[in-house]
Short mmCIF file of C-alpha atoms and ligand atoms in Angstrom, two decimals:
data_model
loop_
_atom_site.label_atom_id
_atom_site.label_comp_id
_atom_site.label_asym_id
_atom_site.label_seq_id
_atom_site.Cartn_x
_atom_site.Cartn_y
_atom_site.Cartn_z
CA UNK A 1 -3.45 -36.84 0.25
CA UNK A 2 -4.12 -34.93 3.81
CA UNK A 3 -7.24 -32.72 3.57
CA UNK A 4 -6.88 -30.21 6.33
CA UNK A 5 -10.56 -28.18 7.90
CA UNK A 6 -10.58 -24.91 9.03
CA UNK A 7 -13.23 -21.89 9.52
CA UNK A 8 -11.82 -19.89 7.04
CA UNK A 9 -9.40 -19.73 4.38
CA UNK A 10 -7.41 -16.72 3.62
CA UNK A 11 -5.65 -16.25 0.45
CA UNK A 12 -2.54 -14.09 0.30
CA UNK A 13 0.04 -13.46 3.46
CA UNK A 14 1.08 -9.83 2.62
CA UNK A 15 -0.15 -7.28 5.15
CA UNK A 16 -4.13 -7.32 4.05
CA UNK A 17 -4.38 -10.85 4.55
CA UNK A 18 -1.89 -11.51 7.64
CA UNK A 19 -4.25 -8.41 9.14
CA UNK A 20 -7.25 -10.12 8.50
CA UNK A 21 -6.19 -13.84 9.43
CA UNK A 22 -5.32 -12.09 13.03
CA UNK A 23 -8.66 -10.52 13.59
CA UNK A 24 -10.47 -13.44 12.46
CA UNK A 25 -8.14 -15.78 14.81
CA UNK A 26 -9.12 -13.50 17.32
CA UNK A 27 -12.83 -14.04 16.88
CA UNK A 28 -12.80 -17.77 17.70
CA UNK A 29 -12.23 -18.58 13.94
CA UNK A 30 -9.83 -21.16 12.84
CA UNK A 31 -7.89 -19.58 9.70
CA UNK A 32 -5.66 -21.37 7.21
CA UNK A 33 -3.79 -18.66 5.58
CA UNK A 34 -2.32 -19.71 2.20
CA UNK A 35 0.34 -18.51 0.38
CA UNK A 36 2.20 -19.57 -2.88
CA UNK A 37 5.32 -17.78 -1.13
CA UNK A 38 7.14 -20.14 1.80
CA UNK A 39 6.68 -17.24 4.15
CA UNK A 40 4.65 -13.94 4.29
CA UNK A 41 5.74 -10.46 3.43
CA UNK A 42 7.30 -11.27 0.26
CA UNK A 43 4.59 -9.70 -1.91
CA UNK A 44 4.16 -5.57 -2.56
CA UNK A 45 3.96 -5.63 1.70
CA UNK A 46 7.83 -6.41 1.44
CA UNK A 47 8.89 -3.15 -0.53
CA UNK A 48 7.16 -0.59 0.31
CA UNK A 49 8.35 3.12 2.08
CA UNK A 50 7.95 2.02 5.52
CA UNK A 51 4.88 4.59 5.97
CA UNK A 52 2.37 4.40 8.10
CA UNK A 53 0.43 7.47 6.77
CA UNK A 54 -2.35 8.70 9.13
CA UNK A 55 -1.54 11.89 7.82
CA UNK A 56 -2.91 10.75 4.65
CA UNK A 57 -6.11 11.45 4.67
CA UNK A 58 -6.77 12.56 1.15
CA UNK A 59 -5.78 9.54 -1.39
CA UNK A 60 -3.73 10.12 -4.74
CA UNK A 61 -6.24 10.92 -6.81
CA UNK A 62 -6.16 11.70 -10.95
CA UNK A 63 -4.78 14.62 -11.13
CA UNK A 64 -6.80 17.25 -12.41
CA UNK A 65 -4.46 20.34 -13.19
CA UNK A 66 -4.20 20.45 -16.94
CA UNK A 67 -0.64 21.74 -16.96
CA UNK A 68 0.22 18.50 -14.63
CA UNK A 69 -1.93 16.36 -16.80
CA UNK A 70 0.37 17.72 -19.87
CA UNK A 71 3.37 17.43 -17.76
CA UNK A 72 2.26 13.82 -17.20
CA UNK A 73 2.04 13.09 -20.81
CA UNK A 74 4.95 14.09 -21.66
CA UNK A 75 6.46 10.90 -19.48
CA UNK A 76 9.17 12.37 -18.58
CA UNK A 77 8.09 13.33 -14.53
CA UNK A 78 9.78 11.20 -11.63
CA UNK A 79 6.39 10.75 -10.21
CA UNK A 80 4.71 8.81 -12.63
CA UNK A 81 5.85 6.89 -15.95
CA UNK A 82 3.74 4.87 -18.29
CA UNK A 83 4.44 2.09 -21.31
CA UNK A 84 3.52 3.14 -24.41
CA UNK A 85 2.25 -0.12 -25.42
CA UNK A 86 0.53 -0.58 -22.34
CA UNK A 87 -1.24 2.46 -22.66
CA UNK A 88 -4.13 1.64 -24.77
CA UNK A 89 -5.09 -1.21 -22.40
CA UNK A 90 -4.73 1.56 -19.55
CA UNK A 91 -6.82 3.87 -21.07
CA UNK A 92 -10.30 3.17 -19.89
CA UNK A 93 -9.36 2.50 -16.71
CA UNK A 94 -7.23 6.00 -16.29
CA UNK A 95 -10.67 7.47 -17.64
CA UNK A 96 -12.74 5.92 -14.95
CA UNK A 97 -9.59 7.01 -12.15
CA UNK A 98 -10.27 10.35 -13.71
CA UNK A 99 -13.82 10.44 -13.74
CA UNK A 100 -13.30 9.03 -9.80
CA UNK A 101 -11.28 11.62 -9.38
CA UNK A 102 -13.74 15.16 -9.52
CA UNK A 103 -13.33 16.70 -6.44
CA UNK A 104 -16.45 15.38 -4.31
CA UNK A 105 -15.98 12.22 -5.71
CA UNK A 106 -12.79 12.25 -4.27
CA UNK A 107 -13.34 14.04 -1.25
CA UNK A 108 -15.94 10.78 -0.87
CA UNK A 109 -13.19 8.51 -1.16
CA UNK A 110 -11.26 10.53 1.54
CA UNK A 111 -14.26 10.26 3.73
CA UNK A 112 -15.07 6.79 3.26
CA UNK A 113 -11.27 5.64 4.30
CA UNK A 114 -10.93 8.77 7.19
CA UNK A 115 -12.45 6.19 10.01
CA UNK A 116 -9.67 3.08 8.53
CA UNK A 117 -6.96 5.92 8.20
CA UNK A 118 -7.80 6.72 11.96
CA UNK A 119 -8.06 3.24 13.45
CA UNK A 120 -4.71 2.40 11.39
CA UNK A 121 -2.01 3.07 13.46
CA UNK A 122 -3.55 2.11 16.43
CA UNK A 123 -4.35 -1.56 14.93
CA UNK A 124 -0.62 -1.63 14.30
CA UNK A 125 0.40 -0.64 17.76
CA UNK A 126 -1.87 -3.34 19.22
CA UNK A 127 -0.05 -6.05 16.95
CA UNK A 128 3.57 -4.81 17.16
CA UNK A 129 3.19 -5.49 21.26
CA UNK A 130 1.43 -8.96 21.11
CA UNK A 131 3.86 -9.79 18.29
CA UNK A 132 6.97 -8.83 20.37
CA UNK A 133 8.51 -6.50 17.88
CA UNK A 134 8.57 -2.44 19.45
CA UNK A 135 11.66 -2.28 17.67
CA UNK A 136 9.57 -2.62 13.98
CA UNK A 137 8.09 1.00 14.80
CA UNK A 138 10.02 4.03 14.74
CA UNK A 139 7.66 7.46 15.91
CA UNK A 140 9.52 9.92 13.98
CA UNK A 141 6.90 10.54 11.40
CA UNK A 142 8.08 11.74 7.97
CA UNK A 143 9.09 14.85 6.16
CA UNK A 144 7.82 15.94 2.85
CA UNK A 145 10.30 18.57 1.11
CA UNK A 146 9.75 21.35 -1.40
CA UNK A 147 12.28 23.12 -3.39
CA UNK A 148 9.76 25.50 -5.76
CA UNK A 149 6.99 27.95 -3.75
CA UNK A 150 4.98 27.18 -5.83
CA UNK A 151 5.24 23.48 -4.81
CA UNK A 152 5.65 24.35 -1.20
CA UNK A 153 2.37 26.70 -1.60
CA UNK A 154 0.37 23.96 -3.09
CA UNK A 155 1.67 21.63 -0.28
CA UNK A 156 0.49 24.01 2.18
CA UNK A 157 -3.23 24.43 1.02
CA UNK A 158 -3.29 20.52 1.30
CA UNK A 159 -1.76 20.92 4.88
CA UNK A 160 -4.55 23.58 5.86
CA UNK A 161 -7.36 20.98 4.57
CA UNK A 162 -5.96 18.41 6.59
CA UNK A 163 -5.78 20.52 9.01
CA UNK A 164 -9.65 19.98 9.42
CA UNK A 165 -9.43 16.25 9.54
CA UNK A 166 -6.92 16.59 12.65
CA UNK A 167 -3.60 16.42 10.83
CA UNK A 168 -0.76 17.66 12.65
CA UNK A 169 2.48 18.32 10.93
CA UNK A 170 5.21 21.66 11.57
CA UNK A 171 6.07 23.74 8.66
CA UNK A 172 10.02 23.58 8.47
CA UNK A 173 12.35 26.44 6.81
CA UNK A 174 15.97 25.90 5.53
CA UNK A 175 17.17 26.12 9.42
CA UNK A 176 14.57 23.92 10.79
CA UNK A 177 15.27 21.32 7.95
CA UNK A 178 19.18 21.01 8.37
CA UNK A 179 18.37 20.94 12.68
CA UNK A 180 16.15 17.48 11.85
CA UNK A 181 18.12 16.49 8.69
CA UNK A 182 21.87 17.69 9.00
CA UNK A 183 22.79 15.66 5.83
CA UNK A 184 20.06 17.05 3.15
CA UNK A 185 21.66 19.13 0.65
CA UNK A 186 19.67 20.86 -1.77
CA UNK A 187 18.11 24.76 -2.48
CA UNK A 188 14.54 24.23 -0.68
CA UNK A 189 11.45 26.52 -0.21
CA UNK A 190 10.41 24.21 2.54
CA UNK A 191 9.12 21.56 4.15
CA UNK A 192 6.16 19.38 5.87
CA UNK A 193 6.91 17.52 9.16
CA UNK A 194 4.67 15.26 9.91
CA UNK A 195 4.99 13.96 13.44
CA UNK A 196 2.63 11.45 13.71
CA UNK A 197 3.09 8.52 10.96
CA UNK A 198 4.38 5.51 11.99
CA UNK A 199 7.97 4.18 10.23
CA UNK A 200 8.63 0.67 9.96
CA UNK A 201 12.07 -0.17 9.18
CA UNK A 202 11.23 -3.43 7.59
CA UNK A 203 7.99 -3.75 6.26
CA UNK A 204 8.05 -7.58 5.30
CA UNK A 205 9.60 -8.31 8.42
CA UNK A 206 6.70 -7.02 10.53
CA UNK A 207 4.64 -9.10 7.83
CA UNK A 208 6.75 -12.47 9.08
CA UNK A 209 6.54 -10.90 12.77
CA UNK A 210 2.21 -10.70 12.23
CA UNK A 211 2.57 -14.53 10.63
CA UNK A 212 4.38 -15.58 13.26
CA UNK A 213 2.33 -14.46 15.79
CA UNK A 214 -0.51 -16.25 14.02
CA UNK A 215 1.09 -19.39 13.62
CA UNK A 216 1.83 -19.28 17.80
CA UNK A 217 -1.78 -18.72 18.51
CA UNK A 218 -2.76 -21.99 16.48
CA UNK A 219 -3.10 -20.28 13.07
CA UNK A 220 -1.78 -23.01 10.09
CA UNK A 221 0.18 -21.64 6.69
CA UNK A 222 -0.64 -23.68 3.83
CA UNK A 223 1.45 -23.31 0.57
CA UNK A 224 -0.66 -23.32 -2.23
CA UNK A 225 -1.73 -21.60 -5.36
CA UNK A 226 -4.74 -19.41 -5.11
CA UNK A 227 -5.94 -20.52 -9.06
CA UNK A 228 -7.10 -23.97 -7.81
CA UNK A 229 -9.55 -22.42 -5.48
CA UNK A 230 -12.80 -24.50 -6.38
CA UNK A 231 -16.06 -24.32 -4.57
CA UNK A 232 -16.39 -28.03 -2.59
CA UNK A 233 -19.26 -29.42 -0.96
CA UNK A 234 -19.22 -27.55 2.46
CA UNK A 235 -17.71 -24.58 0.96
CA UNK A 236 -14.08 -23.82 -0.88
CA UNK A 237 -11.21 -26.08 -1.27
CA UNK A 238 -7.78 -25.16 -2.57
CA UNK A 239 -4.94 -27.24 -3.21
CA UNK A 240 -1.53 -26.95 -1.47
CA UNK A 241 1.64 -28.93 -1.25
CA UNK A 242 1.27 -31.78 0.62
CA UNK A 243 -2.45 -31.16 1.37
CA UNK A 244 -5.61 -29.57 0.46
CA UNK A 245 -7.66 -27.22 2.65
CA UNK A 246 -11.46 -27.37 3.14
CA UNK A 247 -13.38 -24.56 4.99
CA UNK A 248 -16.90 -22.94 5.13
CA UNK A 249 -15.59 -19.14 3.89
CA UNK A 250 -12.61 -17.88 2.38
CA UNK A 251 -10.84 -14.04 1.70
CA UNK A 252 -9.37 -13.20 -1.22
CA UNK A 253 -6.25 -10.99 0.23
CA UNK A 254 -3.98 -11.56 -2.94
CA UNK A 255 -2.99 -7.18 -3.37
CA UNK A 256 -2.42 -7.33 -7.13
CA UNK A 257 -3.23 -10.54 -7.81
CA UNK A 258 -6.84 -11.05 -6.75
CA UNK A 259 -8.02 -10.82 -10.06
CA UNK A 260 -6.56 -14.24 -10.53
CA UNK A 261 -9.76 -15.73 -8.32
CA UNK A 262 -12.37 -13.26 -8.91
CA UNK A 263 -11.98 -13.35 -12.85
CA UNK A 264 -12.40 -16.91 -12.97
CA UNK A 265 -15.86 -16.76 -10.65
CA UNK A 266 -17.30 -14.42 -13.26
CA UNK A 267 -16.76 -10.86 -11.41
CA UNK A 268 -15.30 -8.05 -13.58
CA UNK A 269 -13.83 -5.52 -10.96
CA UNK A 270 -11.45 -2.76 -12.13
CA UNK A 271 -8.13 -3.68 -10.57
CA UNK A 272 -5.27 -2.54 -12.06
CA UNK A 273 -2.11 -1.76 -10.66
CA UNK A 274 0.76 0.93 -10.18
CA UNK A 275 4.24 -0.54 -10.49
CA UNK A 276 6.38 1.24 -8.20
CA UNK A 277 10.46 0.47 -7.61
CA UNK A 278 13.24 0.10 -4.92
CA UNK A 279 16.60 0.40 -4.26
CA UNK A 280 18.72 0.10 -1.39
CA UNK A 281 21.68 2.35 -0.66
CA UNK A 282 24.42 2.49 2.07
CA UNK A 283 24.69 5.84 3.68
CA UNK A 284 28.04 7.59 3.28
CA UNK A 285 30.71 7.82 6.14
CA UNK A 286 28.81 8.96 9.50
CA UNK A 287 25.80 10.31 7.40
CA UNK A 288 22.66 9.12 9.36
CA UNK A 289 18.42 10.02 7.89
CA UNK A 290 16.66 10.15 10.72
CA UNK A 291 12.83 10.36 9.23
CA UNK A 292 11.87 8.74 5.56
CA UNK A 293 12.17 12.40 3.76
CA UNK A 294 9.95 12.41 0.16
CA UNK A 295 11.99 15.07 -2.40
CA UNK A 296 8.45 15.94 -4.15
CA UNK A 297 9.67 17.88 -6.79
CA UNK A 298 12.28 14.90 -8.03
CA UNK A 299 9.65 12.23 -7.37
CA UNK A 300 11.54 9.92 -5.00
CA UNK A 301 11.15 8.79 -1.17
CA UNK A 302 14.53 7.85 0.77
CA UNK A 303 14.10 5.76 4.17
CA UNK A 304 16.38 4.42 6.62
CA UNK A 305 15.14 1.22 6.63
CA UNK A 306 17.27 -1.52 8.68
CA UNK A 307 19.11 -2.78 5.55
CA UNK A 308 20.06 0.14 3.92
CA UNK A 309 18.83 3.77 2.45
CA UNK A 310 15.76 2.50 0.96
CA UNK A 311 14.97 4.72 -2.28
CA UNK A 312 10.93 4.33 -3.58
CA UNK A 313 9.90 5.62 -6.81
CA UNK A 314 6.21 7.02 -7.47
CA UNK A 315 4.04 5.20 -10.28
CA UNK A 316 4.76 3.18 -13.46
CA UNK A 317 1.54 1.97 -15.34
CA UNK A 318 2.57 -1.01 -16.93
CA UNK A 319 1.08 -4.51 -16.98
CA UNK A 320 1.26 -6.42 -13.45
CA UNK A 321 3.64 -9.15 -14.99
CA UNK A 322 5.53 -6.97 -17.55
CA UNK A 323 9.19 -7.39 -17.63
CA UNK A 324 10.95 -4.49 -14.63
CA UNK A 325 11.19 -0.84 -16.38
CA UNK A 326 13.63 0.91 -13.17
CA UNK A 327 13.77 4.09 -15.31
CA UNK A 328 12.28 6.25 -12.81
CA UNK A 329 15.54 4.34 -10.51
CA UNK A 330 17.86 5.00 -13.02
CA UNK A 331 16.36 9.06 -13.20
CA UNK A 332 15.93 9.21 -9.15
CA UNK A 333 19.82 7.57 -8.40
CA UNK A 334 21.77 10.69 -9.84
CA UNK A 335 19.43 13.50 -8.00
CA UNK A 336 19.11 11.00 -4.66
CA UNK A 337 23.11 11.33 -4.47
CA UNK A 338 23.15 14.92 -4.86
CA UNK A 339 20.44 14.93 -2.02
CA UNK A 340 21.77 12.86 0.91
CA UNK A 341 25.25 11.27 1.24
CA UNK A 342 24.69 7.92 -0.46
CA UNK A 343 27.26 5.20 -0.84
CA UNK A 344 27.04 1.83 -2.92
CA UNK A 345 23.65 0.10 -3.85
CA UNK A 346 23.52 -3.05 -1.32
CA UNK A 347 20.92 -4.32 -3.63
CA UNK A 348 21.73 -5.88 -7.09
CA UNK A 349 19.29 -5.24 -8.67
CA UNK A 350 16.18 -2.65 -8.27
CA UNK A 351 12.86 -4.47 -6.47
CA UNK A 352 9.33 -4.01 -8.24
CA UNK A 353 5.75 -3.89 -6.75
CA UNK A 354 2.41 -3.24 -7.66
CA UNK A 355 0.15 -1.28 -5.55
CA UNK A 356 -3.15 -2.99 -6.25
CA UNK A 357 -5.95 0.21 -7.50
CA UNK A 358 -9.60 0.49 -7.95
CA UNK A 359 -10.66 3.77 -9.56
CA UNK A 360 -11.87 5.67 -6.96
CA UNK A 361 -8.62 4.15 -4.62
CA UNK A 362 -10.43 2.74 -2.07
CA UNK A 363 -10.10 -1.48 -1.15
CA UNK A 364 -12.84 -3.82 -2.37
CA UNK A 365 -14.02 -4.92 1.65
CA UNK A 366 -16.97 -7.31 2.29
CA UNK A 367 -18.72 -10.34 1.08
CA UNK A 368 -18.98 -11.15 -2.85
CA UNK A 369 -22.15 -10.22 -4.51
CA UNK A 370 -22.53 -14.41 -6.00
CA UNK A 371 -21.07 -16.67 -4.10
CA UNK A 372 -21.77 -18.33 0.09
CA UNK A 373 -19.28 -17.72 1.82
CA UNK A 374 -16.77 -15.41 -0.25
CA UNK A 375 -15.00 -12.52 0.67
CA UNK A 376 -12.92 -9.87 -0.71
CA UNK A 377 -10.34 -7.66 1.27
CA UNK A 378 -7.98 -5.93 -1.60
CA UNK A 379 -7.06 -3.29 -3.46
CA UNK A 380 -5.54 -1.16 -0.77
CA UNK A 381 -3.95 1.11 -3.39
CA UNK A 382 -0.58 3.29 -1.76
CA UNK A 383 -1.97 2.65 2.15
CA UNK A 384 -2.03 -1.46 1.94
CA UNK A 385 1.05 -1.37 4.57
CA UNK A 386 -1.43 1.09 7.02
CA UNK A 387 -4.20 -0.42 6.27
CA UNK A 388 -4.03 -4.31 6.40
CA UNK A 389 -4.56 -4.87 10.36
CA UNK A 390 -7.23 -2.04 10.52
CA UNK A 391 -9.33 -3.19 7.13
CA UNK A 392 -8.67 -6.50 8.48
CA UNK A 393 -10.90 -5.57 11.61
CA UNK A 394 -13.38 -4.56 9.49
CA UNK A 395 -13.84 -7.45 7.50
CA UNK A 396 -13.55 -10.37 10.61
CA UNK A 397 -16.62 -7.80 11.98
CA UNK A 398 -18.63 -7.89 8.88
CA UNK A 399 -17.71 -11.85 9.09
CA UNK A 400 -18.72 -12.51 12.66
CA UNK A 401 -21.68 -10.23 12.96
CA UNK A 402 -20.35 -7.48 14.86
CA UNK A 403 -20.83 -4.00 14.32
CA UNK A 404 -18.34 -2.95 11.76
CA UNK A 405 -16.11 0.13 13.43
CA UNK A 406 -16.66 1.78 10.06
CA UNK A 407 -19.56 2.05 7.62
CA UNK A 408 -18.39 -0.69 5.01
CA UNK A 409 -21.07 0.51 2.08
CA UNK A 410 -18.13 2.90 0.00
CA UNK A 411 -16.00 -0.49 0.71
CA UNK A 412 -18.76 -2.98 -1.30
CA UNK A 413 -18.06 -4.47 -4.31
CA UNK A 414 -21.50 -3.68 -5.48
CA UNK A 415 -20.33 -0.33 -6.32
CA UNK A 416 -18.56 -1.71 -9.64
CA UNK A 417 -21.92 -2.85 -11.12
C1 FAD B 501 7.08 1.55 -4.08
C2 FAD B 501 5.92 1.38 -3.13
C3 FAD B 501 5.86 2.15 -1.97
C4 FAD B 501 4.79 2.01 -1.08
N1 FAD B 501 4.80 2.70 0.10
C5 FAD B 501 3.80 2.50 1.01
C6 FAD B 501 3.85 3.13 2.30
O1 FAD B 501 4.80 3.83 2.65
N2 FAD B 501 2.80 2.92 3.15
C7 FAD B 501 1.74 2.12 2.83
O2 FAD B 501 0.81 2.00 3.62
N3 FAD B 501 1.69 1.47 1.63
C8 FAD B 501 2.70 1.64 0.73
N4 FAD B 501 2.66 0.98 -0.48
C9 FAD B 501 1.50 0.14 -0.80
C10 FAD B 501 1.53 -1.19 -0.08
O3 FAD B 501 2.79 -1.78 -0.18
C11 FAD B 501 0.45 -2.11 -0.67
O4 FAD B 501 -0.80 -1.47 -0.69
C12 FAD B 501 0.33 -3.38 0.19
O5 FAD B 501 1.58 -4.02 0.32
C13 FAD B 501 -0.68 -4.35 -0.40
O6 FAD B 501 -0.71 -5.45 0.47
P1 FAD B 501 -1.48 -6.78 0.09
O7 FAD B 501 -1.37 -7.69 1.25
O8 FAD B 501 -2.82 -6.42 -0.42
O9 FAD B 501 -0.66 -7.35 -1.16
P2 FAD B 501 0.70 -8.17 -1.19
O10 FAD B 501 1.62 -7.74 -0.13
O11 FAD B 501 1.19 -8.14 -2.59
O12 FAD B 501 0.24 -9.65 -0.82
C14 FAD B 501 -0.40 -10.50 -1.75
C15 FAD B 501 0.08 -11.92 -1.46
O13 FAD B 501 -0.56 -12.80 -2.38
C16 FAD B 501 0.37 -13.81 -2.71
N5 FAD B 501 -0.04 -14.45 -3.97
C17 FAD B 501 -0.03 -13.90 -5.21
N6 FAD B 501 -0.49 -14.79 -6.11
C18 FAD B 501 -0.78 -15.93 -5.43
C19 FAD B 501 -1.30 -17.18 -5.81
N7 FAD B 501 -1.60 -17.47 -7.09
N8 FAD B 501 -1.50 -18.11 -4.86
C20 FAD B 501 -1.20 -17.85 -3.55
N9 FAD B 501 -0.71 -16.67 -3.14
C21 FAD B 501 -0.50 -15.71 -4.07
C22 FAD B 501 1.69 -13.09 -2.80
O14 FAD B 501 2.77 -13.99 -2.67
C23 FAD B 501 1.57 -12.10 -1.65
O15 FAD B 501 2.14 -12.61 -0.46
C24 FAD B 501 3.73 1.11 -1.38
C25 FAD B 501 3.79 0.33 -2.54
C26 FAD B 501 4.87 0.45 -3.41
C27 FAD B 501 4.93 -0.42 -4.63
#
């Protein structure tokens, strides 16, 4: 059987690891990326919002409002769902995402990502133009809506403190809402424009659109299963279909599934994962969304993504490879209709993902603690779609000795004991 060389391997083609086989390619290193998928993109990177959130500078932390945490248990909020009988093997994690989540702790984790937040969107621009594909980025931004004050006042205080950070957004009233959105219907207190996010319309298409820019500057796709990863003389082998791959270093990229090489080498990092759900809709007669719009009080994101109304739910704590639970679909569909004019599902059936999490929500970035030549680049929580090209600069400059753009210490596994 074929045994095929390269610099580096990179395990997992969603956007983390097409990010980083790009910015190693384009340090002189010759990168096998390996998928057990035929093409890239058709991991969590293919169904997310669209979102390219440089306004979000403060991740989703634990909350730590009792009356939310009670609201929370009660399982009955749009925004977040758990399974009962997944809860006691949730539990000590949740405790360490709450203990992760006191406010300095969290404003650390907000500081530590701030510089890969920042560097995000232009990474993305960079790509979209050697890639060929201006029309996978819309500039509109995206608009969060509030129909309590007391949500909209809560919103705003977050506004104000990201404010300091250099966050711009416009704070819309009922007018200025129906002038961007003519379609909404609903009682609101208000809203949050912000301009500066990118939108992609189809997030696992700009995935294929990064691959195949790889694959025309020389970069090979290997099918393969990341469990028969094996250390080989010279470095790390894996096993693929109609070949194996040899080379010096390798990434573990896998999102959600990276446990399924680090577990095996001995390494007990806390990933765990937040299911989340979508569902395309077509839009009613003329009705056109102009910006992704998040209802926050009902919990749900619509975006007018190229096939359809794309409707995201928030989280669902349930084992990575549970059986689909859409009930936060089934809850969002009747309160999504009454909110813009939606048609038919195009879809049929609802789509699950799992946004890979560490406690304190920031990616595991840099070189394993054990093992020559090993690196990890996951865990890139709600921002994986923002973050893949800029985290993947980060790790092909820890991996070719130059200067890292950001300080990668908060990124280290290290940190997990
Ligand atoms: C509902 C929802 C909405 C979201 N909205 C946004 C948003 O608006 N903006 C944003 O920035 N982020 C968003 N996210 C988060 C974002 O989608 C993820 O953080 C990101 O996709 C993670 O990318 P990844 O490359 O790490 O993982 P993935 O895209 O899951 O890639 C992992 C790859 O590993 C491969 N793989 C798995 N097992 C194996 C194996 N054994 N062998 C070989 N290959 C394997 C998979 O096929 C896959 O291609 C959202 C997530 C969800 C669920």
């Amino acid at each position: 059987m074929a045994e095929f060389k390269a610099d580096v391997l990179v395990l997992g083609a969603g956007m983390v690891g097409v990010g980083a086989a790009l910015h190693l390619q384009q340090r002189g290193r010759d990168v096998i990326l390996v998928d057990r998928e035929q093409q890239a993109g058709e991991g969590t990177s293919f169904g997310n919002a669209g979102i390219i959130e440089v306004a979000s500078v403060f991740p989703y932390m634990f909350p730590r409002d009792f009356g939310q945490i009670l609201r929370y248990a009660m399982n009955r909020t749009p925004q977040m769902r758990y399974s009962l009988a997944d809860l006691p093997a949730f539990l000590p994690w949740l405790m360490r995402y709450y203990l992760a989540s006191s406010p300095q702790r969290a404003l650390h984790s907000a500081m530590a990502e701030l510089p890969l937040i920042r560097r995000s969107l232009i990474e993305h621009e960079a790509l979209i133009e050697e890639a060929g594909v201006p029309e996978l980025l819309r500039r509109t931004g995206w608009i969060k809506l509030y129909r309590s004050d007391a949500t909209l006042d809560a919103a705003l205080r977050d506004f104000e403190r990201a404010k300091q950070y250099g966050v711009a957004g416009d704070v819309l009233d009922a007018a200025a809402i129906a002038a961007r959105e003519p379609n909404l219907t609903g009682e609101f207190s208000g809203a949050i424009h912000y301009p500066d996010p990118g939108f992609i319309p189809d997030p696992g298409g700009l995935a294929k659109a990064y691959a195949a820019l790889f694959s025309r500057k020389g970069g090979r796709f290997l099918l393969g299963d990341a469990k028969t990863l094996e250390q080989a003389p010279g470095g790390w082998r894996i096993g693929g279909a109609g070949g194996a791959a040899v080379a010096r270093e390798v990434v573990v990229a896998l999102g959600p599934w990276s446990d399924l090489v680090f577990r095996p080498l001995g390494y007990s990092i806390p990933l765990a994962v937040k299911r989340g759900y979508h569902l395309h809709l077509a839009a009613r007669g003329n009705a056109v969304l102009h910006h992704p719009v998040l209802d926050s009080d009902q919990g749900f994101v619509l975006a007018p993504m190229n096939r359809g109304i794309r409707l995201t739910t928030g989280v669902e704590f349930s084992g990575r490879d549970r059986p689909p639970t859409p009930v936060q679909i089934e809850r969002a569909l009747p309160k999504a209709h009454g909110f813009f004019p939606l048609g038919e599902a195009i879809d049929a059936r609802p789509w699950m993902g799992a946004r890979p999490c560490l406690p304190d929500m920031l990616p595991v970035i840099g070189k394993a603690p054990r093992h020559a030549g090993l690196w990890f680049d996951f865990g890139h929580q709600h921002h994986g779609l923002t973050l893949g090209p800029a985290t993947g600069r980060l790790l092909a400059e820890m991996m070719t000795g130059e200067t890292p753009f950001a300080d990668p210490a908060p990124f280290a596994a290290e940190r997990f004991g």
